[in-house]
Short mmCIF file of C-alpha atoms and ligand atoms in Angstrom, two decimals:
data_model
loop_
_atom_site.label_atom_id
_atom_site.label_comp_id
_atom_site.label_asym_id
_atom_site.label_seq_id
_atom_site.Cartn_x
_atom_site.Cartn_y
_atom_site.Cartn_z
CA UNK A 7 46.27 139.75 141.82
CA UNK A 8 49.72 139.02 140.51
CA UNK A 9 50.37 135.33 139.95
CA UNK A 10 53.89 134.28 140.57
CA UNK A 11 54.87 131.55 138.15
CA UNK A 12 56.26 128.84 140.37
CA UNK A 13 54.85 126.02 138.29
CA UNK A 14 56.23 122.67 139.29
CA UNK A 15 57.39 121.89 135.78
CA UNK A 16 59.94 124.72 135.74
CA UNK A 17 61.81 123.90 138.92
CA UNK A 18 62.73 120.25 138.29
CA UNK A 19 64.10 121.06 134.86
CA UNK A 20 66.35 123.75 136.31
CA UNK A 21 67.45 121.42 139.07
CA UNK A 22 68.22 118.75 136.53
CA UNK A 23 70.26 121.21 134.52
CA UNK A 24 72.14 122.32 137.62
CA UNK A 25 72.78 118.70 138.57
CA UNK A 26 74.04 117.90 135.08
CA UNK A 27 76.32 120.94 135.23
CA UNK A 28 77.73 119.91 138.63
CA UNK A 29 78.22 116.33 137.44
CA UNK A 30 80.01 117.47 134.32
CA UNK A 31 82.28 119.76 136.37
CA UNK A 32 83.04 116.90 138.77
CA UNK A 33 83.84 114.67 135.82
CA UNK A 34 86.30 117.23 134.46
CA UNK A 35 87.84 117.54 137.92
CA UNK A 36 88.09 113.80 138.39
CA UNK A 37 89.76 113.41 134.99
CA UNK A 38 92.18 116.16 135.85
CA UNK A 39 93.07 114.72 139.27
CA UNK A 40 93.49 111.26 137.72
CA UNK A 41 95.81 112.58 135.07
CA UNK A 42 97.81 114.74 137.48
CA UNK A 43 98.36 111.63 139.60
CA UNK A 44 99.37 109.63 136.54
CA UNK A 45 101.90 112.29 135.70
CA UNK A 46 103.44 112.02 139.16
CA UNK A 47 101.83 115.06 140.81
CA UNK A 48 101.60 114.18 144.52
CA UNK A 49 99.78 117.18 145.86
CA UNK A 50 97.86 120.18 144.65
CA UNK A 51 98.78 123.61 145.95
CA UNK A 52 95.70 125.43 147.22
CA UNK A 53 94.71 128.83 145.98
CA UNK A 54 95.85 131.37 148.66
CA UNK A 55 92.25 132.53 149.19
CA UNK A 56 91.11 129.02 150.04
CA UNK A 57 94.24 128.38 152.06
CA UNK A 58 93.69 131.45 154.23
CA UNK A 59 90.14 130.45 154.96
CA UNK A 60 91.25 127.10 156.34
CA UNK A 61 92.18 126.91 159.98
CA UNK A 62 94.16 123.70 159.51
CA UNK A 63 97.94 123.91 159.28
CA UNK A 64 97.76 121.50 156.35
CA UNK A 65 97.86 123.58 153.20
CA UNK A 66 97.83 120.87 150.59
CA UNK A 67 95.21 118.46 149.37
CA UNK A 68 96.87 115.11 149.65
CA UNK A 69 96.16 112.64 146.92
CA UNK A 70 93.61 109.92 147.61
CA UNK A 71 95.21 106.81 149.05
CA UNK A 72 93.83 104.50 146.38
CA UNK A 73 92.50 104.69 142.85
CA UNK A 74 89.25 103.23 144.20
CA UNK A 75 88.58 106.17 146.48
CA UNK A 76 88.37 108.47 143.47
CA UNK A 77 86.37 106.00 141.39
CA UNK A 78 83.84 105.47 144.18
CA UNK A 79 83.22 109.18 144.39
CA UNK A 80 82.49 109.30 140.69
CA UNK A 81 80.30 106.30 140.15
CA UNK A 82 77.99 108.25 137.89
CA UNK A 83 80.86 108.52 135.46
CA UNK A 84 81.28 104.76 135.27
CA UNK A 85 77.57 104.32 134.74
CA UNK A 86 77.71 106.71 131.84
CA UNK A 87 80.60 104.81 130.31
CA UNK A 88 78.76 101.51 130.31
CA UNK A 89 76.19 102.74 127.79
CA UNK A 90 76.94 101.37 124.32
CA UNK A 91 75.90 103.86 121.66
CA UNK A 92 74.69 103.01 118.17
CA UNK A 93 76.42 104.52 115.16
CA UNK A 94 74.19 107.55 114.76
CA UNK A 95 74.44 108.30 118.49
CA UNK A 96 78.22 108.06 118.23
CA UNK A 97 78.19 110.52 115.32
CA UNK A 98 76.03 112.89 117.31
CA UNK A 99 78.13 112.64 120.50
CA UNK A 100 81.39 113.06 118.60
CA UNK A 101 79.92 116.08 116.81
CA UNK A 102 78.99 117.69 120.12
CA UNK A 103 82.40 116.95 121.55
CA UNK A 104 84.13 118.34 118.47
CA UNK A 105 82.22 121.61 118.80
CA UNK A 106 83.43 121.91 122.40
CA UNK A 107 87.02 121.03 121.55
CA UNK A 108 87.09 123.56 118.71
CA UNK A 109 86.37 126.26 121.28
CA UNK A 110 88.87 124.94 123.83
CA UNK A 111 91.18 127.59 125.29
CA UNK A 112 92.44 125.60 128.28
CA UNK A 113 96.10 125.82 127.35
CA UNK A 114 98.29 128.25 125.47
CA UNK A 115 98.42 126.05 122.36
CA UNK A 116 95.06 127.57 121.38
CA UNK A 117 96.74 130.89 120.52
CA UNK A 118 98.97 129.63 117.74
CA UNK A 119 96.71 126.98 116.21
CA UNK A 120 95.30 127.35 112.71
CA UNK A 121 92.91 124.46 113.35
CA UNK A 122 91.96 122.12 116.13
CA UNK A 123 92.74 118.58 114.98
CA UNK A 124 89.92 116.67 116.62
CA UNK A 125 90.21 113.27 114.97
CA UNK A 126 88.90 111.53 111.87
CA UNK A 127 87.53 108.27 110.62
CA UNK A 128 84.72 105.83 111.32
CA UNK A 129 82.91 106.72 114.57
CA UNK A 130 82.05 103.01 114.82
CA UNK A 131 85.62 101.83 114.17
CA UNK A 132 86.88 98.63 115.73
CA UNK A 133 90.44 99.89 115.51
CA UNK A 134 91.53 103.29 116.79
CA UNK A 135 95.00 104.80 116.38
CA UNK A 136 96.23 107.33 118.89
CA UNK A 137 99.19 109.54 118.02
CA UNK A 138 100.93 112.38 119.80
CA UNK A 139 99.97 115.80 118.48
CA UNK A 140 99.29 117.59 115.20
CA UNK A 141 102.27 118.76 113.16
CA UNK A 142 102.41 121.56 110.58
CA UNK A 143 100.21 119.97 107.89
CA UNK A 144 97.69 118.63 110.38
CA UNK A 145 97.37 122.10 111.93
CA UNK A 146 96.90 123.60 108.45
CA UNK A 147 94.27 121.07 107.36
CA UNK A 148 92.56 120.20 110.66
CA UNK A 149 93.08 116.48 109.93
CA UNK A 150 95.27 114.04 111.86
CA UNK A 151 98.23 112.29 110.22
CA UNK A 152 98.22 113.95 106.80
CA UNK A 153 101.96 114.75 106.57
CA UNK A 154 104.81 112.34 105.78
CA UNK A 155 104.27 110.31 108.98
CA UNK A 156 100.57 110.22 108.11
CA UNK A 157 101.27 108.77 104.66
CA UNK A 158 103.29 106.02 106.32
CA UNK A 159 100.44 105.41 108.78
CA UNK A 160 98.06 105.06 105.82
CA UNK A 161 100.34 102.38 104.35
CA UNK A 162 100.50 100.59 107.72
CA UNK A 163 96.68 100.58 107.87
CA UNK A 164 96.44 99.31 104.29
CA UNK A 165 98.99 96.59 105.03
CA UNK A 166 96.37 94.86 107.18
CA UNK A 167 93.61 95.14 104.60
CA UNK A 168 91.89 98.24 105.95
CA UNK A 169 91.39 101.74 104.63
CA UNK A 170 91.94 104.93 106.60
CA UNK A 171 88.18 105.47 106.58
CA UNK A 172 87.66 102.09 108.33
CA UNK A 173 89.58 103.14 111.43
CA UNK A 174 89.49 106.18 113.72
CA UNK A 175 92.59 108.31 114.14
CA UNK A 176 93.14 110.81 116.95
CA UNK A 177 95.94 112.33 118.98
CA UNK A 178 96.66 112.95 122.65
CA UNK A 179 96.88 116.70 121.94
CA UNK A 180 94.37 118.38 119.66
CA UNK A 181 96.49 121.46 118.94
CA UNK A 182 99.95 121.74 117.47
CA UNK A 183 102.83 122.43 119.86
CA UNK A 184 105.10 125.16 118.41
CA UNK A 185 107.95 123.81 116.29
CA UNK A 186 106.60 120.30 116.91
CA UNK A 187 108.12 120.25 120.39
CA UNK A 188 107.06 117.46 122.75
CA UNK A 189 103.75 117.90 124.56
CA UNK A 190 104.26 119.08 128.14
CA UNK A 191 102.60 117.59 131.23
CA UNK A 192 100.17 120.50 131.61
CA UNK A 193 99.00 120.18 128.01
CA UNK A 194 98.55 116.43 128.37
CA UNK A 195 96.54 116.85 131.58
CA UNK A 196 94.29 119.52 130.08
CA UNK A 197 93.80 117.87 126.69
CA UNK A 198 93.54 114.16 127.51
CA UNK A 199 89.91 114.31 128.71
CA UNK A 200 88.94 115.02 125.08
CA UNK A 201 90.62 111.82 123.92
CA UNK A 202 89.25 109.83 126.85
CA UNK A 203 85.73 110.91 125.88
CA UNK A 204 86.40 110.04 122.19
CA UNK A 205 87.44 106.54 123.24
CA UNK A 206 84.34 106.20 125.43
CA UNK A 207 82.08 107.18 122.55
CA UNK A 208 83.75 105.11 119.83
CA UNK A 209 84.44 102.09 122.03
CA UNK A 210 86.89 100.48 119.60
CA UNK A 211 87.80 96.84 120.12
CA UNK A 212 91.46 97.72 120.11
CA UNK A 213 93.56 100.86 120.39
CA UNK A 214 96.92 101.06 118.68
CA UNK A 215 99.05 103.62 120.52
CA UNK A 216 101.66 105.21 118.28
CA UNK A 217 104.92 106.09 119.98
CA UNK A 218 106.09 107.07 123.41
CA UNK A 219 103.56 109.76 124.34
CA UNK A 220 100.43 107.89 123.37
CA UNK A 221 101.64 104.63 124.96
CA UNK A 222 102.88 106.19 128.19
CA UNK A 223 99.85 108.45 128.63
CA UNK A 224 97.24 105.76 128.00
CA UNK A 225 99.09 103.08 129.98
CA UNK A 226 100.00 105.39 132.83
CA UNK A 227 103.63 104.36 132.79
CA UNK A 228 107.10 105.73 132.17
CA UNK A 229 108.32 102.50 130.55
CA UNK A 230 110.02 102.95 127.22
CA UNK A 231 108.19 102.34 123.95
CA UNK A 232 110.84 99.73 123.21
CA UNK A 233 109.58 97.72 126.20
CA UNK A 234 105.89 98.46 125.69
CA UNK A 235 105.57 97.75 121.98
CA UNK A 236 104.07 94.55 120.66
CA UNK A 237 102.36 93.57 123.91
CA UNK A 238 98.64 93.48 124.65
CA UNK A 239 97.45 95.72 127.47
CA UNK A 240 94.04 96.89 128.60
CA UNK A 241 93.02 100.52 128.60
CA UNK A 242 89.82 100.69 130.66
CA UNK A 243 88.24 97.56 129.19
CA UNK A 244 89.65 98.04 125.71
CA UNK A 245 92.64 96.10 124.37
CA UNK A 246 95.63 98.26 123.66
CA UNK A 247 98.77 97.51 121.71
CA UNK A 248 101.57 100.05 121.31
CA UNK A 249 104.04 100.30 118.48
CA UNK A 250 106.61 102.77 117.23
CA UNK A 251 105.42 106.12 115.90
CA UNK A 252 105.53 106.41 112.07
CA UNK A 253 107.65 109.59 112.41
CA UNK A 254 110.21 107.53 114.33
CA UNK A 255 110.10 104.92 111.56
CA UNK A 256 110.92 107.57 108.97
CA UNK A 257 114.10 108.26 110.91
CA UNK A 258 114.74 104.61 111.78
CA UNK A 259 113.49 102.53 108.82
CA UNK A 260 115.33 99.49 110.21
CA UNK A 261 112.56 99.18 112.83
CA UNK A 262 109.75 98.86 110.23
CA UNK A 263 109.88 95.08 110.60
CA UNK A 264 109.02 95.42 114.28
CA UNK A 265 105.97 97.55 113.44
CA UNK A 266 104.91 94.98 110.85
CA UNK A 267 105.14 92.30 113.57
CA UNK A 268 103.08 94.49 115.93
CA UNK A 269 100.41 95.48 113.43
CA UNK A 270 99.92 91.83 112.42
CA UNK A 271 99.00 91.15 116.07
CA UNK A 272 96.36 93.87 115.79
CA UNK A 273 95.10 92.34 112.52
CA UNK A 274 94.92 88.88 114.06
CA UNK A 275 93.14 90.17 117.15
CA UNK A 276 90.55 91.85 114.92
CA UNK A 277 90.15 88.73 112.82
CA UNK A 278 89.50 86.65 115.91
CA UNK A 279 87.22 89.13 117.62
CA UNK A 280 85.52 91.23 114.94
CA UNK A 281 81.84 91.41 115.72
CA UNK A 282 79.33 90.47 113.05
CA UNK A 283 77.65 93.84 113.25
CA UNK A 284 80.80 95.80 112.58
CA UNK A 285 83.18 95.69 109.66
CA UNK A 286 85.33 92.58 109.48
CA UNK A 287 88.82 92.54 108.16
CA UNK A 288 89.50 91.10 104.72
CA UNK A 289 91.96 88.29 104.21
CA UNK A 290 95.49 89.64 104.29
N1 URA B 11 102.16 112.94 114.38
C1 URA B 11 101.21 112.69 115.29
O1 URA B 11 101.46 112.16 116.36
N2 URA B 11 99.96 113.03 114.98
C2 URA B 11 99.62 113.59 113.83
O2 URA B 11 98.44 113.86 113.63
C3 URA B 11 100.63 113.83 112.89
C4 URA B 11 101.91 113.51 113.19
N1 URA B 12 110.44 107.70 120.41
C1 URA B 12 109.17 108.08 120.21
O1 URA B 12 108.74 109.15 120.67
N2 URA B 12 108.36 107.28 119.52
C2 URA B 12 108.75 106.10 119.03
O2 URA B 12 107.94 105.42 118.42
C3 URA B 12 110.08 105.70 119.26
C4 URA B 12 110.92 106.52 119.94
#
């Protein structure tokens, strides 16, 4: 007689896999809806196939009335975020994420890229810098901030007694926009989940947002960098301070003093809050 293999051990594993897949799809969707809303999108146009199958005259999905309504639907996501990883787990998670991002073809920037610029530095960093997008040299080398602006960022980091390898550096966009044009809303929406996950894994004590795009995207605001810079904000439960972008400083060296003022606030915050288990800042 033929025995059909319906052993109990097979089914739960498959169900678990399916559940994990559904949860990860929901997480992507929730990130996307969140970001669309941040970028001022008030409704999503339905695919005609779905629209035709609905009897209702309403052909748009209206946005949820409150932030909470989305968060409540995605509690599993918050649970996941509350897990603090140790250094080797962070390395592993970042490695997995990097493999995914290297294969990303969600927007058209994938066609012209030479390299995905995932991010670099200490996975256990207390300080994380977030820039805008790779430029020519970053695209060539697959490393963030290696061009002229990057050399200035290195000097800014060293000015507070740290080395580049002590911090983590990433961008809002992982692929270079052609001719270094500004990132567009679609690219930011599609790419930001990668950065959000990097921040969740690394869990820095403070994020330093460099320039308009990083500051406005992470703080969900259209306020100017001139108004945002030098003030402490919270991103999720991480401190965030924005300052001018080093590329802007190259064009406007008169504003270097303001960045020095801002970066000293970051240094002082780290000095006051650096945990014993992580690297502490030397006297500068
Ligand atoms: N400018 C950025 O915003 N990021 C880089 O990686 C390089 C230049
Ligand atoms: N504009 C930007 O995009 N960044 C700055 O830092 C300043 C002006």
